[in-house]
PDB file of C-alpha atoms in Angstrom:
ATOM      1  CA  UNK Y   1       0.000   0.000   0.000  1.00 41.00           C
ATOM      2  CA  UNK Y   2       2.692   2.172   0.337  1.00 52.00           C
ATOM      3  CA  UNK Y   3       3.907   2.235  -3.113  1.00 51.00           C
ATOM      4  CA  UNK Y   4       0.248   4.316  -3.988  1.00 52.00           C
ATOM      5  CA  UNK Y   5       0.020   8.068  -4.302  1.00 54.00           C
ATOM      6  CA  UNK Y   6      -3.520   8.754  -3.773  1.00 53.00           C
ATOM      7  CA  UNK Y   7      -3.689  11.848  -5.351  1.00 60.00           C
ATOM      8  CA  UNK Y   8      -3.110  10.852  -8.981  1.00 68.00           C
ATOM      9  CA  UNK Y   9      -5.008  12.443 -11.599  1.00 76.00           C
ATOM     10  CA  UNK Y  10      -4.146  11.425 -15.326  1.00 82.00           C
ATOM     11  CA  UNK Y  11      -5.484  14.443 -16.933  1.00 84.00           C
ATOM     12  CA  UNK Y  12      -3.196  17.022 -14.438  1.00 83.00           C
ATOM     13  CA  UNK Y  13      -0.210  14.243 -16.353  1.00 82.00           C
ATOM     14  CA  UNK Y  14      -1.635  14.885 -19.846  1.00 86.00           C
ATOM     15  CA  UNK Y  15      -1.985  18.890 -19.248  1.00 86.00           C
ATOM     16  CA  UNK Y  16       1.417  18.788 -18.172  1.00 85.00           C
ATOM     17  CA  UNK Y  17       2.316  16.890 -21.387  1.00 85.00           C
ATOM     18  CA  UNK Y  18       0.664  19.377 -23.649  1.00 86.00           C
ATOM     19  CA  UNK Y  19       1.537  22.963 -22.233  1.00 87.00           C
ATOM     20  CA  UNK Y  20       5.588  21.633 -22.447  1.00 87.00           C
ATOM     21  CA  UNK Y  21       6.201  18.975 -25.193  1.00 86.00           C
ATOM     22  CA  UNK Y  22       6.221  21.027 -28.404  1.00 78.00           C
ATOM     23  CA  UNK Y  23       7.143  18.472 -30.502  1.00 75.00           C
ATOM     24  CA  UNK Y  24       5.108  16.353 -33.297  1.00 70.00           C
ATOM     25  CA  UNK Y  25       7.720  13.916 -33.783  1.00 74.00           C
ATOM     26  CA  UNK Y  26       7.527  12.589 -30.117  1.00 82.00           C
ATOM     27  CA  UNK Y  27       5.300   9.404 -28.929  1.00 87.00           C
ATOM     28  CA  UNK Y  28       3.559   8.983 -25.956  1.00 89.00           C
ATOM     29  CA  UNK Y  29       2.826   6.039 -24.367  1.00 92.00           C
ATOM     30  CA  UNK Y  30       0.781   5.353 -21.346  1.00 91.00           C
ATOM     31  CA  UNK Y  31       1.296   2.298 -18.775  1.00 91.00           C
ATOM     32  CA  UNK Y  32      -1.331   2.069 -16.086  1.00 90.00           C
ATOM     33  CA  UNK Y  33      -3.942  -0.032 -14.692  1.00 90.00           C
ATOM     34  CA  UNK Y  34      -6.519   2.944 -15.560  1.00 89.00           C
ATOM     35  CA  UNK Y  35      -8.631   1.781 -12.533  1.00 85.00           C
ATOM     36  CA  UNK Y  36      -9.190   4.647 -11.637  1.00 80.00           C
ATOM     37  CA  UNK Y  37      -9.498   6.793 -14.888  1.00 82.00           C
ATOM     38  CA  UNK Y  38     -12.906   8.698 -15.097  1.00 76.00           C
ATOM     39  CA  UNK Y  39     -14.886   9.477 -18.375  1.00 73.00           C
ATOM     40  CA  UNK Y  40     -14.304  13.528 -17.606  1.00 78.00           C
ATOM     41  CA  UNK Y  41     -10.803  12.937 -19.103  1.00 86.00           C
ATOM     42  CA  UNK Y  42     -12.125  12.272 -22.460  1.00 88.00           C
ATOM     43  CA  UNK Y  43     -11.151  15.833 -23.270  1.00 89.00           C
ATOM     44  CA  UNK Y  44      -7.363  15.316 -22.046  1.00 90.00           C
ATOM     45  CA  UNK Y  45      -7.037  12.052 -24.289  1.00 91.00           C
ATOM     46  CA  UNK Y  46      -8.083  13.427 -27.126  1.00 90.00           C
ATOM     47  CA  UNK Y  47      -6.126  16.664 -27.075  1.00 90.00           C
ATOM     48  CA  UNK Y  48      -3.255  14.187 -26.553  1.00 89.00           C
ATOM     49  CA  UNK Y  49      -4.152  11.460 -29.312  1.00 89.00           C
ATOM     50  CA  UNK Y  50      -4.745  14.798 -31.514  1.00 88.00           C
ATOM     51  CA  UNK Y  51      -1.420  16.610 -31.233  1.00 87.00           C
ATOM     52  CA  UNK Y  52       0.858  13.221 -30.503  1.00 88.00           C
ATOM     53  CA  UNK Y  53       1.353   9.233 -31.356  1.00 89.00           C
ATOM     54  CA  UNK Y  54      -0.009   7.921 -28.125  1.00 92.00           C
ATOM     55  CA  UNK Y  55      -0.074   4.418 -26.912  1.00 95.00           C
ATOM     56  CA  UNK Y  56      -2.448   3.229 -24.457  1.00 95.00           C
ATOM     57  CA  UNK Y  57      -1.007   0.014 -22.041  1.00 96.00           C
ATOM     58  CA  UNK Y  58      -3.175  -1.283 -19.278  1.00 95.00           C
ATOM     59  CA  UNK Y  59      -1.595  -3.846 -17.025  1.00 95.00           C
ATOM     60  CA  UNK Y  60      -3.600  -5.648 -14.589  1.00 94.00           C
ATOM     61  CA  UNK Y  61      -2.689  -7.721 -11.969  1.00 93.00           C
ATOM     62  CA  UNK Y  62      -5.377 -10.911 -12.124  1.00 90.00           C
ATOM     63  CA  UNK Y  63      -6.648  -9.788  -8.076  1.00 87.00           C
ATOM     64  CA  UNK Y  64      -7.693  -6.491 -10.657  1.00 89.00           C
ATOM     65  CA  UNK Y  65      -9.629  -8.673 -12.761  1.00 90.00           C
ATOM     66  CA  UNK Y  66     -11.598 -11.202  -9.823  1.00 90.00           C
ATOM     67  CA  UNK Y  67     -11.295 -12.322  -6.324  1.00 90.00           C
ATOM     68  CA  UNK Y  68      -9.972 -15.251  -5.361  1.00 88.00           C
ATOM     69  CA  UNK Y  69     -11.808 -18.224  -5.049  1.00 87.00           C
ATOM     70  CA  UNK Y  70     -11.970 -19.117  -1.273  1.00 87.00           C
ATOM     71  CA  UNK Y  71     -14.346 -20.260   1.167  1.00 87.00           C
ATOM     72  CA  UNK Y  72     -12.821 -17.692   3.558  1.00 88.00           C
ATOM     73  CA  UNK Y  73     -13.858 -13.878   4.307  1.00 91.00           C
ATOM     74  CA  UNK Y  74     -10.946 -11.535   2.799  1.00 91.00           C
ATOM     75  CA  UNK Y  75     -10.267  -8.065   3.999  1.00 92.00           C
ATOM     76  CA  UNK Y  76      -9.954  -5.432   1.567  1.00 88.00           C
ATOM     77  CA  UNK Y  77      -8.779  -2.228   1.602  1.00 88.00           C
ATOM     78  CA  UNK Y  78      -8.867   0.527  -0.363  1.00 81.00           C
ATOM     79  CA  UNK Y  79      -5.272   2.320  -1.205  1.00 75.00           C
ATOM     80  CA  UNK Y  80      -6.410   5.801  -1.484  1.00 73.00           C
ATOM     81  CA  UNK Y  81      -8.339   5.914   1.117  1.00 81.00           C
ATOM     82  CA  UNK Y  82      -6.900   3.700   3.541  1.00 85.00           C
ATOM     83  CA  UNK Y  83     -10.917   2.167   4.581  1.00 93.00           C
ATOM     84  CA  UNK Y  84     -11.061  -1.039   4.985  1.00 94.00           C
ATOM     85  CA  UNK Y  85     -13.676  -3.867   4.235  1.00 91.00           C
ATOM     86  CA  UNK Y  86     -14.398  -7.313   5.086  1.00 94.00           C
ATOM     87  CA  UNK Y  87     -16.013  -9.605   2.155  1.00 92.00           C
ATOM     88  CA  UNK Y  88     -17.488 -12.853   1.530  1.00 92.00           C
ATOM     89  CA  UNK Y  89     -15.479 -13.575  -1.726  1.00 88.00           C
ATOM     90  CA  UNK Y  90     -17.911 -16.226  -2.975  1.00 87.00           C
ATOM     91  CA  UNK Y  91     -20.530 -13.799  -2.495  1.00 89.00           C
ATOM     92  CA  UNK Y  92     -18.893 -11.010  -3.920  1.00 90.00           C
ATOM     93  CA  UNK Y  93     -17.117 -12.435  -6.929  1.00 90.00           C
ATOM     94  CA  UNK Y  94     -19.617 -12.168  -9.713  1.00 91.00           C
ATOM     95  CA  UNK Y  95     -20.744  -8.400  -9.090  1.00 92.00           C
ATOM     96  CA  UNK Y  96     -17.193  -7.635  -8.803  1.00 92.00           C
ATOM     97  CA  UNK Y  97     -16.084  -9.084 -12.299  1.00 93.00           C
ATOM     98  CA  UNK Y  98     -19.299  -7.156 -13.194  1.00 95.00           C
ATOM     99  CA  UNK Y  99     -17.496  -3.770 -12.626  1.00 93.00           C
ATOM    100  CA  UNK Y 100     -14.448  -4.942 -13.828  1.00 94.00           C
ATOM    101  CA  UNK Y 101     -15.649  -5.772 -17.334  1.00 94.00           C
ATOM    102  CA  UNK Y 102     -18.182  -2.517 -17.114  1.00 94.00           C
ATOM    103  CA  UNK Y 103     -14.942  -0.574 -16.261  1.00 92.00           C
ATOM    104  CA  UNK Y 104     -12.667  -2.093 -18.925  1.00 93.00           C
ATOM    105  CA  UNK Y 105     -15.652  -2.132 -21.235  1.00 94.00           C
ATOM    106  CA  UNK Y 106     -15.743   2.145 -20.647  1.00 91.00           C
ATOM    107  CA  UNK Y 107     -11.711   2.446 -21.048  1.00 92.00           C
ATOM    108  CA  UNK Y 108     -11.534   0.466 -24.325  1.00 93.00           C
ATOM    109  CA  UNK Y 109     -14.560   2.471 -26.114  1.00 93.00           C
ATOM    110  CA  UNK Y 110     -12.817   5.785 -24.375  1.00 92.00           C
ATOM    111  CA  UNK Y 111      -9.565   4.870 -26.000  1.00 93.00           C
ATOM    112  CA  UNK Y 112     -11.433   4.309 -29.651  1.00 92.00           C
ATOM    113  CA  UNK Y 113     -13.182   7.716 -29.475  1.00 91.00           C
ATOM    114  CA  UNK Y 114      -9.853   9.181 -28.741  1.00 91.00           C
ATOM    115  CA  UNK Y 115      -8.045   7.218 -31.529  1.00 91.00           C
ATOM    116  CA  UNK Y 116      -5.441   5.904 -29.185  1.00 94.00           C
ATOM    117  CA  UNK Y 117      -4.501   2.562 -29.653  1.00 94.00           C
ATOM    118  CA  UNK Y 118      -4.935   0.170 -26.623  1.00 96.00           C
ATOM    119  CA  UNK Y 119      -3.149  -3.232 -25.816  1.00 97.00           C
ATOM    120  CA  UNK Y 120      -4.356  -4.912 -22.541  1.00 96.00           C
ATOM    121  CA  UNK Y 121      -1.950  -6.919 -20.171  1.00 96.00           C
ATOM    122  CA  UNK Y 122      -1.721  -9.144 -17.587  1.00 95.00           C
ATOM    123  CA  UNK Y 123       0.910  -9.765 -15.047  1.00 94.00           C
ATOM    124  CA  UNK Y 124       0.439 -13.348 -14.828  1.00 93.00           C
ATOM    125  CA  UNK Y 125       1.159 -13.635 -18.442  1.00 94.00           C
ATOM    126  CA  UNK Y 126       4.129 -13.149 -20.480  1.00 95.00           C
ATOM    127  CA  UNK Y 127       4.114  -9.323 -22.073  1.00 95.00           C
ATOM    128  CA  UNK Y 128       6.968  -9.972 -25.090  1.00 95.00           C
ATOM    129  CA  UNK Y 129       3.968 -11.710 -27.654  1.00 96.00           C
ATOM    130  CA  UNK Y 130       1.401  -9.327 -27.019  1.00 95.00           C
ATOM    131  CA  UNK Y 131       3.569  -6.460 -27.193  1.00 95.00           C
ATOM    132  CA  UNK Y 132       5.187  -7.606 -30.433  1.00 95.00           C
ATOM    133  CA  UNK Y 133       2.169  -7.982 -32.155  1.00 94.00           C
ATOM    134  CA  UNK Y 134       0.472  -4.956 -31.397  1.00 95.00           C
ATOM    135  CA  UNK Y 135       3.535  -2.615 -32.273  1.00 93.00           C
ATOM    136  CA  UNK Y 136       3.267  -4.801 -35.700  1.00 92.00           C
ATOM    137  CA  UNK Y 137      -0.437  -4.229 -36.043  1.00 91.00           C
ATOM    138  CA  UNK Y 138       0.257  -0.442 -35.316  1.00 88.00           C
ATOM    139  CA  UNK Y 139       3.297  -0.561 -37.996  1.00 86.00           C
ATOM    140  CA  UNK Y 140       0.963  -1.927 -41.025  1.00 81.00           C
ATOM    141  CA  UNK Y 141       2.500  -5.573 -40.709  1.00 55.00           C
ATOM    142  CA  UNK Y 142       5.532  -4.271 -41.873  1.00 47.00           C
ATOM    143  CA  UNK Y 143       8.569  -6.672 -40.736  1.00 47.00           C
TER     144      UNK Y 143
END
């Protein structure tokens, strides 16, 4: 928990990124989890996508994408606020993936309207295939 900020606010990043970089030859790519990336910075993307060649990369961990199956209560706790939270995992496990996929769902069609390109991740999986490809998909195929 104590490798989290708190306060971090993408679109403060991309304003920052577009009152300095003056340059149209530079390429911009983005690594996050985008948990916790809000429809209001729609704007920011675009302006971004717009003026540079931007990359979108979410990694997720697979606890980002669903609980863990137990039979036992887990406690939870949330990084930015510090409140904590005890669950029923096999109780809470479907609406959870629910709001994952709703959330993922919202990032992927906020990427297309912005016309930056998106590649998905997953830290239990190897990164070098996925990575490849897309970067050839972006290139036209070209070897």
């Amino acid at each position: 928990a104590e490798i989290y900020g708190g306060n971090f606010d993408i679109s403060v990043v991309i304003d920052h990124i577009l009152q300095t970089i003056d340059s149209s030859y530079s390429v911009f790519v983005l690594i996050s989890d985008f948990i916790r990336t809000h429809k209001d910075c729609e704007r920011h993307l675009r302006l971004l996508g717009s003026k540079f060649e931007t990359m979108a990369i979410m990694v997720r961990d697979s606890l980002d994408e669903s609980l863990p199956d137990t039979p036992y209560q887990l406690i939870i706790q949330d990084p930015y606020s510090g409140e904590q939270m005890v669950i029923d995992s096999a109780l809470a496990a479907a609406r959870y993936k629910a709001h994952v996929l709703k959330q993922k769902t919202a990032m992927r069609k906020l990427f297309k309207d912005t016309g930056i390109d998106s590649l998905e991740l997953n830290t239990s999986i190897p990164f070098v295939l996925p990575m490849v490809s897309f970067l050839r998909e972006r290139a036209g195929g070209r070897q």
